[in-house]
XYZ file of C-alpha atoms in Angstrom:
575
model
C 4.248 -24.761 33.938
C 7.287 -26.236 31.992
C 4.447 -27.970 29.334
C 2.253 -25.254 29.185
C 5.618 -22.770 27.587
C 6.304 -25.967 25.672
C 3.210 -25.618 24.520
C 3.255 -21.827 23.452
C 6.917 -22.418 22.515
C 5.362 -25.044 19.780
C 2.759 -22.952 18.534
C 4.658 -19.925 18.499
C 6.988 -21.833 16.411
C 3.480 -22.998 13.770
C 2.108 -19.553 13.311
C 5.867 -18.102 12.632
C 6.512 -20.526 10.146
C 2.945 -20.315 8.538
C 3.270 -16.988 7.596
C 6.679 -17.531 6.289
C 5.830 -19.785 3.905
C 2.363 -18.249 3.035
C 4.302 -15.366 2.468
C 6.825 -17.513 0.339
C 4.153 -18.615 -1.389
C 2.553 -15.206 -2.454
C 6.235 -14.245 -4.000
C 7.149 -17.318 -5.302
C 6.749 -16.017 -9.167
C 8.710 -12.987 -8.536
C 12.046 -14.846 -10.050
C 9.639 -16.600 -12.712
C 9.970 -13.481 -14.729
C 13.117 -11.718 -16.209
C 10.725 -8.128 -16.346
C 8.395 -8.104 -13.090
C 7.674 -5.438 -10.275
C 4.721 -5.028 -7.952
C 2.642 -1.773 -9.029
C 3.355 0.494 -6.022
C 7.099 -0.138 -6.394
C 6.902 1.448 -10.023
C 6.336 4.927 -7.972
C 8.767 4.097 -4.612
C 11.227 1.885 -5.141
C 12.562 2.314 -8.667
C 14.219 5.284 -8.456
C 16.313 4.061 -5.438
C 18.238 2.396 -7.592
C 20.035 5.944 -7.752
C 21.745 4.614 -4.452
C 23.553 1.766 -6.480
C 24.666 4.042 -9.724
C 24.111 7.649 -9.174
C 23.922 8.240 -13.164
C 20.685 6.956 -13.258
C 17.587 9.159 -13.430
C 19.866 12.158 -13.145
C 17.809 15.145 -13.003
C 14.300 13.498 -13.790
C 11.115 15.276 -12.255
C 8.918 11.766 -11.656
C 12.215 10.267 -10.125
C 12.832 13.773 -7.523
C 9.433 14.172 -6.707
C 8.475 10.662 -5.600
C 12.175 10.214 -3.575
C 10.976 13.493 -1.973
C 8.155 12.093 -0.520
C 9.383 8.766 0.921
C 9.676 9.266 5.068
C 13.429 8.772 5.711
C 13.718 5.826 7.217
C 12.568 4.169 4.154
C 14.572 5.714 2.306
C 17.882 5.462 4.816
C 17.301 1.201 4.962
C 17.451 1.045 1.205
C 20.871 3.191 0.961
C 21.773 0.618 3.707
C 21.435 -2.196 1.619
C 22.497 -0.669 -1.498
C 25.970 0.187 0.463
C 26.026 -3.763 0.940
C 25.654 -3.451 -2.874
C 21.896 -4.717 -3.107
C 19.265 -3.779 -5.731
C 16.709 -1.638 -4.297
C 13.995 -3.181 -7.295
C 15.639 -6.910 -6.541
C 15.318 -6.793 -2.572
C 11.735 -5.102 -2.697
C 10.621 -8.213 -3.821
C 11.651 -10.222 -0.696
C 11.542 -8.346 1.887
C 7.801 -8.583 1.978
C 8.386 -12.678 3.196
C 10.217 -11.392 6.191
C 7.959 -8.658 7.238
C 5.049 -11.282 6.766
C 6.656 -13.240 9.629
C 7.960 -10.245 11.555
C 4.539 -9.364 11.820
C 3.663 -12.711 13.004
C 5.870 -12.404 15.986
C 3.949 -9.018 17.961
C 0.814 -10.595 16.714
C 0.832 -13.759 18.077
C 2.530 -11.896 21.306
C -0.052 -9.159 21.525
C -3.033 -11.924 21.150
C -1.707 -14.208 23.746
C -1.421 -11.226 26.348
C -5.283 -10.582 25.939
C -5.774 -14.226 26.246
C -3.347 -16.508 27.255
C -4.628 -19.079 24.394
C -1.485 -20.411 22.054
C -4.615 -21.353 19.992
C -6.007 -17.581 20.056
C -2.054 -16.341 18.723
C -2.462 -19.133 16.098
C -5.587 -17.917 14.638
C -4.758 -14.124 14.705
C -1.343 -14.370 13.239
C -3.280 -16.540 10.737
C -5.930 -14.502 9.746
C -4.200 -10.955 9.920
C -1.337 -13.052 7.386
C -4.460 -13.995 5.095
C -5.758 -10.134 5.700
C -2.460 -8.256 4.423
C -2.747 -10.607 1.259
C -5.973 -9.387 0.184
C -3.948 -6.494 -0.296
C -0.916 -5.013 -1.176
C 0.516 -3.075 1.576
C 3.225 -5.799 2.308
C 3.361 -6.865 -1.104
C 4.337 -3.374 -2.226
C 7.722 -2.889 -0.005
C 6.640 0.551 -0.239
C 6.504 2.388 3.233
C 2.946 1.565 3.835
C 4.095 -2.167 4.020
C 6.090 -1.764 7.546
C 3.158 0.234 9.263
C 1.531 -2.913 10.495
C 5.077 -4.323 12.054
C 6.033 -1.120 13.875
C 2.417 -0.131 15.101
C 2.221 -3.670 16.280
C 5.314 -3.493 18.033
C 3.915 0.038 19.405
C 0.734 -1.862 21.052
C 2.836 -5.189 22.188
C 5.070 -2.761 24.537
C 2.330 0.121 25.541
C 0.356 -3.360 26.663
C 3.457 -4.446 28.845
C 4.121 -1.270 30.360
C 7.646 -1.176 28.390
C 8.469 2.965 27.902
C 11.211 2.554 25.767
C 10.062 -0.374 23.597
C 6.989 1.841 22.988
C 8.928 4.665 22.518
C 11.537 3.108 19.986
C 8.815 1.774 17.781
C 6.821 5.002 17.911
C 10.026 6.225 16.099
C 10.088 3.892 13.901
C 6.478 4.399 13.040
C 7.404 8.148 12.379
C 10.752 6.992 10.541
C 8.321 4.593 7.801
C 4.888 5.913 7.598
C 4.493 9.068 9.759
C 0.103 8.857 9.637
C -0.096 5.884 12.103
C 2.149 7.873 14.210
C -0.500 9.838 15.045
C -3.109 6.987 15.248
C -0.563 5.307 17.802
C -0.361 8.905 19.885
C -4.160 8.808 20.067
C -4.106 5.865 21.241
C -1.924 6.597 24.186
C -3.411 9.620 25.157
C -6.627 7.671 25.573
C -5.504 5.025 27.644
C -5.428 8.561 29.788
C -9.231 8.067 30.397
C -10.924 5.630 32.683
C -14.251 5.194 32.990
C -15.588 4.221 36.553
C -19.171 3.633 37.151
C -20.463 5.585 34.337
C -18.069 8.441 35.191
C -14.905 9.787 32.801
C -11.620 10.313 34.884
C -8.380 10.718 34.336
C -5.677 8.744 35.204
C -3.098 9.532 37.595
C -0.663 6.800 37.070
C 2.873 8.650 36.628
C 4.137 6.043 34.466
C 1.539 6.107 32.515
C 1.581 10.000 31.939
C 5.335 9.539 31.711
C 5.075 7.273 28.394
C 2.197 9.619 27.096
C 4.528 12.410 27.754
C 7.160 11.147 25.432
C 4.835 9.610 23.086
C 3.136 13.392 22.522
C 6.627 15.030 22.510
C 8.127 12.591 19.469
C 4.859 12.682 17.401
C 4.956 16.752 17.541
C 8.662 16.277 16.288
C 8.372 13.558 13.960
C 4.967 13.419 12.619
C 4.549 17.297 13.171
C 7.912 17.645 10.800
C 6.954 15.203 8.414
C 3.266 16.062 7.869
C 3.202 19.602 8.294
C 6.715 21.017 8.580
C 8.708 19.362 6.250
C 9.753 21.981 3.354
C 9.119 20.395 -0.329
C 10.295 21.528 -3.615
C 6.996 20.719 -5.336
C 4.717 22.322 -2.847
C 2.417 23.004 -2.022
C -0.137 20.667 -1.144
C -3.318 20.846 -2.963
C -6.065 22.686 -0.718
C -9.843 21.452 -0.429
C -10.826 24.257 -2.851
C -8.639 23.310 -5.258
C -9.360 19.882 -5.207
C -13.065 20.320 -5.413
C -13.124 21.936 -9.104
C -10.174 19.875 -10.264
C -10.647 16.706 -12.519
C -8.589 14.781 -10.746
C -10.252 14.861 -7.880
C -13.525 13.732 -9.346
C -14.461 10.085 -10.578
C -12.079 8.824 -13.259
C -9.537 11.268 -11.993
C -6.115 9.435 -11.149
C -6.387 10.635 -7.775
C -10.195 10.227 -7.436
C -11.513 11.391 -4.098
C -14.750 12.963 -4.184
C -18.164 11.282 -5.110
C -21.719 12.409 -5.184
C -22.850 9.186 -3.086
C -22.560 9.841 0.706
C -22.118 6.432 1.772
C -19.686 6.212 -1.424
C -17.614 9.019 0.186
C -17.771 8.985 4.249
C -17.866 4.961 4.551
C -16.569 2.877 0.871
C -14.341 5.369 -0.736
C -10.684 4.412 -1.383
C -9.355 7.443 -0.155
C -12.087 9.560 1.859
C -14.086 6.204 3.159
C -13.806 5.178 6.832
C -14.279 1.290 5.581
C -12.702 1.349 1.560
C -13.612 -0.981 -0.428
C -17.141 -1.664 1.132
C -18.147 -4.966 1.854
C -15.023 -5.975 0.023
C -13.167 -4.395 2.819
C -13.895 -7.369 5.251
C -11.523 -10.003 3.328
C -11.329 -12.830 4.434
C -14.614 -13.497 6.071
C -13.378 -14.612 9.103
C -12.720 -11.429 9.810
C -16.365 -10.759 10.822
C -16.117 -13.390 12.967
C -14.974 -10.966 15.934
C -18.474 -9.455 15.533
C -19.796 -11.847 17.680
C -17.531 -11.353 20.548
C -19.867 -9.485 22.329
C -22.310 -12.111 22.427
C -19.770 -14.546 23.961
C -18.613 -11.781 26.517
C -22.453 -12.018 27.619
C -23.226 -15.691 28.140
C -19.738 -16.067 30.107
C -21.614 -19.871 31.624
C -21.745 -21.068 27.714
C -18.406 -19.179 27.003
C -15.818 -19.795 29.981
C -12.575 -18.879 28.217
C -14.138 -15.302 27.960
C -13.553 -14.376 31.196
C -9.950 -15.026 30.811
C -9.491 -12.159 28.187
C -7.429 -9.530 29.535
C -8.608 -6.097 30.480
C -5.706 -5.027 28.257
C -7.926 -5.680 24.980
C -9.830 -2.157 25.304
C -6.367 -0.677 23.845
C -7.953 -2.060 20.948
C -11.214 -0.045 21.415
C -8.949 2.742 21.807
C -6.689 2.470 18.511
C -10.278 2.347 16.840
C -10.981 5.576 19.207
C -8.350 7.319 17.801
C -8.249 5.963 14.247
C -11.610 7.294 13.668
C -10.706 10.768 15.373
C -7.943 11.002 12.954
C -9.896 10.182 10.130
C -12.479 12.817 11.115
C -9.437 15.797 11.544
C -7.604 14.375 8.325
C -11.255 15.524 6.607
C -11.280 18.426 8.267
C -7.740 19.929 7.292
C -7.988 18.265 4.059
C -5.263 17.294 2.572
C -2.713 18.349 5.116
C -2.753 15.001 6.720
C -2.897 13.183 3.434
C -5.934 10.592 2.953
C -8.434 10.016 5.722
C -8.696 6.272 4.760
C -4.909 5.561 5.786
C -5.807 6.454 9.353
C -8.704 3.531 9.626
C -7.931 1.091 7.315
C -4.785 -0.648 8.831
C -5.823 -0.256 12.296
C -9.475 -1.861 11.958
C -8.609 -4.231 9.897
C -5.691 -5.215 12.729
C -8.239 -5.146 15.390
C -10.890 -7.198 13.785
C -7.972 -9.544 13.009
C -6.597 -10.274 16.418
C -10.158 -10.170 17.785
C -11.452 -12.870 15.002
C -8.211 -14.843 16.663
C -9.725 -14.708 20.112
C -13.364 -14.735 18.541
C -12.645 -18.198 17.507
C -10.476 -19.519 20.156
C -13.228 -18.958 22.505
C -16.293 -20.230 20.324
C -14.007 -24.210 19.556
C -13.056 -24.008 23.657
C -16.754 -24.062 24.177
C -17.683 -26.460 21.684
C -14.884 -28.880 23.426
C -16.605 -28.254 26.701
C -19.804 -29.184 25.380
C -18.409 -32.480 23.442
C -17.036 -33.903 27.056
C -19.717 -33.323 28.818
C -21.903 -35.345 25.629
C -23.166 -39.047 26.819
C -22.287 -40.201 23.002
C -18.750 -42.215 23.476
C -17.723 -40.630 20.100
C -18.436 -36.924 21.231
C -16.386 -37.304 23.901
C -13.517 -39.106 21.976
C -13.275 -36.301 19.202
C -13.139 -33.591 22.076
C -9.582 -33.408 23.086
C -8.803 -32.916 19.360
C -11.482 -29.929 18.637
C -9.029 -27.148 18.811
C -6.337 -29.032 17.130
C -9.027 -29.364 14.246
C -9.876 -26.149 14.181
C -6.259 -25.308 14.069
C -5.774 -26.877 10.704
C -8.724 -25.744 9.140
C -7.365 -22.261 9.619
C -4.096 -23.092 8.225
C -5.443 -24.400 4.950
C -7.816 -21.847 4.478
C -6.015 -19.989 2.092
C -5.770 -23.195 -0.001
C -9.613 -22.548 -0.329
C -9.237 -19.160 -0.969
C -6.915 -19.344 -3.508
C -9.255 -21.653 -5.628
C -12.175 -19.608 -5.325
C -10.813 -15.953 -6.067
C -9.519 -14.734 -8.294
C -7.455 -12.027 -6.241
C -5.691 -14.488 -3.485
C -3.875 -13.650 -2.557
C -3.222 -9.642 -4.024
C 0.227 -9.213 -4.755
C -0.114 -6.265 -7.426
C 2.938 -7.645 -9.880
C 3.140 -6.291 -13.059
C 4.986 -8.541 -15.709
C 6.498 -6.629 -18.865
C 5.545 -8.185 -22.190
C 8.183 -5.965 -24.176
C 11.373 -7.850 -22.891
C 13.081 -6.525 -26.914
C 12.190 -2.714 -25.922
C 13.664 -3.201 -22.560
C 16.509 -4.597 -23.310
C 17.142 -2.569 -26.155
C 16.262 0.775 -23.756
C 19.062 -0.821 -21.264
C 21.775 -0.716 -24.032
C 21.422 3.281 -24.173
C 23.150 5.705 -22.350
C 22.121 6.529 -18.672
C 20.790 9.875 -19.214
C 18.080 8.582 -21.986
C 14.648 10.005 -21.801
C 11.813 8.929 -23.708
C 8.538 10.228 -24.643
C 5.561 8.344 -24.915
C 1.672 8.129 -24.552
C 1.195 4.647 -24.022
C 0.901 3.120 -20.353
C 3.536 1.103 -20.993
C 6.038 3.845 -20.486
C 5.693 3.329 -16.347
C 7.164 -0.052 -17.258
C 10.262 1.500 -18.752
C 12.090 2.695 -15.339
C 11.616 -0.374 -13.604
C 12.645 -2.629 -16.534
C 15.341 -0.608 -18.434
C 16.618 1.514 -15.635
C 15.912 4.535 -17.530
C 13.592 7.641 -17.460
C 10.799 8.515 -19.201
C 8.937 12.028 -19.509
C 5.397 11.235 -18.320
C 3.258 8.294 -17.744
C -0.072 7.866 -16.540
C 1.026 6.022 -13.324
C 2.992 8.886 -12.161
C 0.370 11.627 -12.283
C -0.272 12.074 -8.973
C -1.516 15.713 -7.877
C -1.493 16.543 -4.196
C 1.823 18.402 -4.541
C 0.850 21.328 -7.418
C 4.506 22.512 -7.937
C 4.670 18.993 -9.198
C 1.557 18.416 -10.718
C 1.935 21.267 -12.552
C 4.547 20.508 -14.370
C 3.364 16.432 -14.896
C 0.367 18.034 -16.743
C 2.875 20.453 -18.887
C 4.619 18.067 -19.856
C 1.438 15.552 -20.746
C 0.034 18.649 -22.849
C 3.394 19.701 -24.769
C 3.572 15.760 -25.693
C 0.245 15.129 -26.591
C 0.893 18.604 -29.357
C 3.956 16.966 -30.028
C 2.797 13.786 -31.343
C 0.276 14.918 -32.826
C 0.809 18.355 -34.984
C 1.049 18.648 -38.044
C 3.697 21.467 -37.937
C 7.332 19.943 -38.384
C 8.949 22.630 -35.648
C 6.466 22.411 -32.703
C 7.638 18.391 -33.322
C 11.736 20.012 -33.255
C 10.982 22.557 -30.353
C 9.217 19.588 -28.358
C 12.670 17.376 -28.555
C 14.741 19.745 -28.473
C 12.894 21.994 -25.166
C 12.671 18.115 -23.270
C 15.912 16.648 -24.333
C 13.771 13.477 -25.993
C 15.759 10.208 -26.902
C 13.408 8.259 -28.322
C 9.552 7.857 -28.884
C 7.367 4.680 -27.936
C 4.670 4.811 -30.251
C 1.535 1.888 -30.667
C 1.590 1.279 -34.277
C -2.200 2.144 -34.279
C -1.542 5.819 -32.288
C -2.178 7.642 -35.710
C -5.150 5.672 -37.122
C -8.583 7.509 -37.251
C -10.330 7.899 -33.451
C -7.546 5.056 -32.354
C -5.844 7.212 -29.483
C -8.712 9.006 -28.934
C -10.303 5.925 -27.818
C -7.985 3.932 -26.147
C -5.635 6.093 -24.338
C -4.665 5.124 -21.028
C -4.815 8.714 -19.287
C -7.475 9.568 -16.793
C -9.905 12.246 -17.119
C -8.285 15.466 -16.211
C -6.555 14.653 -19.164
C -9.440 14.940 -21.242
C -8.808 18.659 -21.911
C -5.637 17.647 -24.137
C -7.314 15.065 -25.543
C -10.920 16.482 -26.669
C -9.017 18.751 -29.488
C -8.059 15.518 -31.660
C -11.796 14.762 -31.874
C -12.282 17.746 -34.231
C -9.612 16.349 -36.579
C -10.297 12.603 -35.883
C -9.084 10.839 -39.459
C -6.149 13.224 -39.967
C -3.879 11.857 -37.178
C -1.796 10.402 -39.712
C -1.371 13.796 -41.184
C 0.930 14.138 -37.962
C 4.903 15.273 -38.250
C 5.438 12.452 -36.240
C 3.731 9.790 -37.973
C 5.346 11.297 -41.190
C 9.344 9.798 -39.541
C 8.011 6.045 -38.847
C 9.540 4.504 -41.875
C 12.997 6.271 -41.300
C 13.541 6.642 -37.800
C 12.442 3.164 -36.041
C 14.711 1.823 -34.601
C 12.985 -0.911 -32.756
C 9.387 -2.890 -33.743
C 8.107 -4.931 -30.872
C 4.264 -6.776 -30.063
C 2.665 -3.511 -32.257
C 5.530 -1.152 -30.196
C 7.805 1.231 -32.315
C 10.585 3.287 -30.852
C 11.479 6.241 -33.212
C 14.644 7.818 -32.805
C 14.598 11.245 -31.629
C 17.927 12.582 -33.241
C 16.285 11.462 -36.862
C 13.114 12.797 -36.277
C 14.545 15.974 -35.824
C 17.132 15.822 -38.915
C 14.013 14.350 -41.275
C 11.398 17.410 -39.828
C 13.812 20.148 -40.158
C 14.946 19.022 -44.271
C 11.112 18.511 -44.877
C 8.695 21.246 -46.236
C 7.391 23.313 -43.119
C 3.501 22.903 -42.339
C-alpha cells in the first residue's frame, strides 16, 4: 500500500511539474519584449491598471464599459494584487503558468478517482495542458481563463461527496465566469436521475438533494444576478431581432454570429456552434482518442483495466447533459445568456480530455498484458516498461507539435512595433485621448497607459447603450478626418476633447483607406461615402495640418497635434 501512494505520490509530482514548465514554456517571450500583451487582455485587463493610479483612463467609455462587464471576482483579485502594488498588465502575463498547474492538480485527482491509474492522471493532465494551449483561454488571464480550474474543482468534490468543497467552488465559478455556473448546476441536478433497468427515477439520497439544494439556491443568486439581474449602464442587451438585421451580426461583422450554412451555425460557429472551430476544434488529436472508449468498455477480456473505471465517470456524461441543454436555452433566449458556444466548448473539450487520459491508460495496460503473455524473450522483456514508454511519448508530444504547427502552442500575444509612439504617448499627461483609424490604436492603452477614442478591437455590440455610442464616435471620426470643411475638423476636437491624431502616412492617398482599413463591415456605411470622392482625400482639413502639426513620425505613423490643428483650421480660409 505504502509503494503503490509512492507511486501516485511520484507521478502526481511528473504531471504537476509538466504543466508547469509547459506552461513556462508557452510564456517564456512575454519579458522578450519591452511592448507585448496577449489579445484578450487589450479588452480586460488594461484598464485595471486604474487600481494602481486612479488618473488613468479617467472617464473613458471603452475603459467603463469593459470594467463593467468583468464578474467581480475577477475584478476583486486584481485590486488585491494591485493593493500589494502589482501591475494588473505585468501579472496577467504570469498568472497563466500557475493556473496551468493548478489545473493539473483536480485533473490528475478527478482522473485517478475514475480509475485509480497514476498513468491515466498522467495522460489527462497532459493532454487537457496541451488542449488549453491550442487556445487562449489560459493564455488570456481574462476571466474565461479560471473556468476550467474552478469547474474542475466543482466535479473533483461533487465526485467525493464533499458539500462544501462543491459548494465553495460553485462560488467561485459564479465569482469568475458566471456561464459554467450554470453548466455545473445542470450537472448536479442530473446526478438527480438514475436510470434502473431501462426505467428513469429519482434519487432519494438526502445528501445528495442536500448539495443540489444549495447548488440551485447559489446559481439563482449568483448566476441569476450576474446574467440576468445585474443593472448595466450600457444596456441593454442586444435582442435576437436586433441582431438579425444588424451588420455586426452577419459575416465580417466584429461580433459575427449568424451564417447561412446550418452546419456553419448549429455545430462549427465560433459563437452559435455546439463544436467551434470544426474539425479544428479537436486539437490535439489525441483528443479523439476517448472515442474509442466504448469499444474497450465492450471487450472487457481484451481490456481488463476497464472494469476498474469508476461508476463516478457518468458525471462526465452528465456535464455534457447539461452543457448541451444550456447551449440549446442560451439559443433560445438569445443573447440573455451570452454565446451558446461558451456553454459546450470548455466542458467537452474537458471531458474528451480526461477520457483520452483513461482512453489510453487502458489501451498500453492491454498491450503490456499481451507482451507477457508473448513466447518471444524480447516481448516479454520490453513489457514491464510499456507504460513507462508510453508515458514519455506523451510528455514530448508537444515537442512534435510545436514543429509541425504553426499555432503551438496559441498564446494570442501581440508585440507593438511603434516602441517611439509609445513612449512618446507615455510622456503626456494622464488624461490624453487620441483619435485614430488605424488598428494600431488598441495597442495604445496597453503600451502607453493612455486612452484612445475608438478602435476596431473594442467594438463589441451586445450592450446597445454602448454600442451606440462606439459607432458615434467611429462615424464623427471617420467625418473628421476626412472633410474638407475646416470647423466640422474644430467641432470634432473640440466636442471629444482630442489630444492627438495617429494617422498612416498613406490615410489620404487616392482609394488607400478605403482599401485597407481595419474596421469590420458594419462599418461599411461610414466608409462607402469616400468612394464617391476617392482621389480627393488629400483635399481633407486634416491632411491640410501634416507639415505643421506632427509631432512624432514613426514606421509610416504620424501623430498630429490636436491643439495645432485646431489653431492652423480656424486662421485658414473656411471650406
Amino acid at each position: 500500500m505504502e509503494s503503490s501512494n509512492k507511486k501516485n505520490l511520484i507521478w502526481f509530482v511528473i504531471s504537476l511539474l509538466a504543466s508547469f514548465f509547459i506552461g513556462l514554456e508557452a510564456v517564456e517571450n512575454v519579458f522578450r519584449y519591452d511592448f507585448l500583451i496577449q489579445d484578450d487582455a487589450r479588452q480586460h485587463v488594461v484598464w485595471l491598471e486604474q487600481y494602481l493610479d486612479p488618473e488613468l483612463f479617467d472617464g473613458n467609455l471603452i475603459a467603463s464599459y469593459f470594467q463593467s462587464v468583468l464578474p467581480d471576482g475577477y475584478r476583486y483579485l486584481y485590486r488585491l494584487l494591485a493593493a500589494l502594488g502589482i501591475s494588473p498588465i505585468g501579472v496577467s502575463k504570469v498568472i497563466p503558468v500557475f493556473l496551468y498547474t493548478a489545473i493539473a492538480v483536480f485533473t490528475y485527482r478527478l482522473t485517478t478517482t475514475f480509475l485509480r491509474s497514476p498513468l491515466a492522471g498522467f495522460f489527462s493532465t497532459s493532454i487537457l495542458t496541451y488542449t488549453l494551449l491550442f487556445t487562449t483561454v489560459v493564455s488570456s488571464a481574462t476571466p474565461r481563463a479560471f473556468l476550467n480550474l474552478f469547474f474542475l474543482s466543482f466535479l473533483y468534490y461533487w465526485v467525493h461527496r464533499s458539500t462544501v468543497g462543491t459548494w465553495i467552488s460553485l462560488v467561485f465559478l459564479g465569482l469568475y465566469y458566471p456561464q459554467t455556473m450554470l453548466v455545473a448546476a445542470g450537472t448536479g441536478i442530473l446526478s438527480l436521475i438514475r436510470l434502473d433497468t431501462w426505467r428513469v427515477r429519482v434519487s432519494a439520497n438526502r445528501d445528495l438533494i442536500y448539495r443540489v439544494l444549495g447548488v440551485i439556491t447559489i446559481t439563482l443568486a449568483f448566476a441569476g444576478y450576474f446574467l440576468l439581474l445585474k443593472p448595466s449602464d450600457y444596456g441593454p442587451i442586444v435582442t435576437r431581432a436586433q441582431a438579425v438585421t444588424d451588420a455586426a451580426y452577419l459575416k465580417g461583422g466584429r461580433s459575427s454570429f449568424f451564417s447561412e450554412s446550418f452546419l456553419g451555425f448549429w455545430l462549427f460557429g465560433g459563437r452559435s456552434g455546439l463544436l467551434p472551430g470544426g474539425f479544428s476544434f479537436f486539437q490535439p488529436r489525441l483528443l479523439l482518442v476517448c472515442t474509442a472508449l466504448p469499444v474497450l468498455w465492450a471487450f472487457p477480456q481484451y481490456f481488463p483495466l476497464v472494469k476498474q473505471i469508476d461508476r463516478r465517470v457518468f458525471i462526465l456524461a452528465r456535464l455534457v447533459a447539461a452543457s448541451i441543454a444550456l447551449y440549446a436555452l442560451a439559443h433560445l433566449l438569445l443573447f440573455k445568456l451570452h454565446l451558446p458556444s461558451r456553454y459546450t466548448q470548455h466542458s467537452i473539450r474537458v471531458v474528451m480530455a480526461i477520457l483520452s487520459g483513461i482512453t489510453l491508460c487502458v489501451i498500453f495496460d492491454a498491450l503490456r498484458i499481451w507482451l507477457t503473455r508473448q513466447r518471444v524473450h524480447f516481448a516479454r522483456k520490453i513489457a514491464p516498461f510499456v507504460l513507462s514508454i508510453a508515458a514519455l511519448l506523451v510528455l514530448i508530444y508537444p515537442v512534435y507539435l510545436s514543429q509541425v504547427k504553426d499555432n503551438f502552442p496559441k498564446t494570442g500575444y501581440i508585440v507593438g512595433h511603434y516602441p517611439k509612439i509609445y513612449q512618446f504617448f507615455q510622456a503626456q499627461p494622464k488624461d490624453s485621448l487620441i483619435a485614430s483609424l488605424e488598428k494600431e490604436a488598441a495597442n495604445i492603452p496597453a503600451f502607453s497607459l493612455r486612452s484612445v477614442l475608438v478602435a476596431p478591437e473594442y467594438g463589441v455590440a451586445y450592450h446597445r447603450g454602448y454600442y451606440q455610442q462606439f459607432r458615434q464616435r467611429v462615424k464623427d471620426l471617420i467625418e473628421a478626418t476626412f472633410s474638407e470643411n475646416n470647423q466640422v475638423l474644430v467641432r470634432f476636437v473640440e466636442k471629444y476633447e482630442i489630444d492627438f491624431f495617429m494617422v498612416n502616412e498613406n490615410t489620404f492617398s487616392a482609394g488607400f483607406f478605403v482599401e485597407n482599413n481595419d474596421w469590420p463591415q458594419e462599418y461599411d456605411v461610414f466608409i462607402e461615402p469616400l468612394k464617391r470622392r476617392r482621389g480627393l482625400e488629400d483635399r481633407s482639413a486634416l491632411s491640410a495640418t501634416i507639415e505643421t502639426c506632427t509631432v512624432v513620425q514613426s514606421k509610416g505613423m504620424l501623430l498630429l497635434d490636436a491643439g495645432c490643428i485646431v489653431e492652423d483650421s480656424s486662421s485658414s480660409p473656411q471650406s
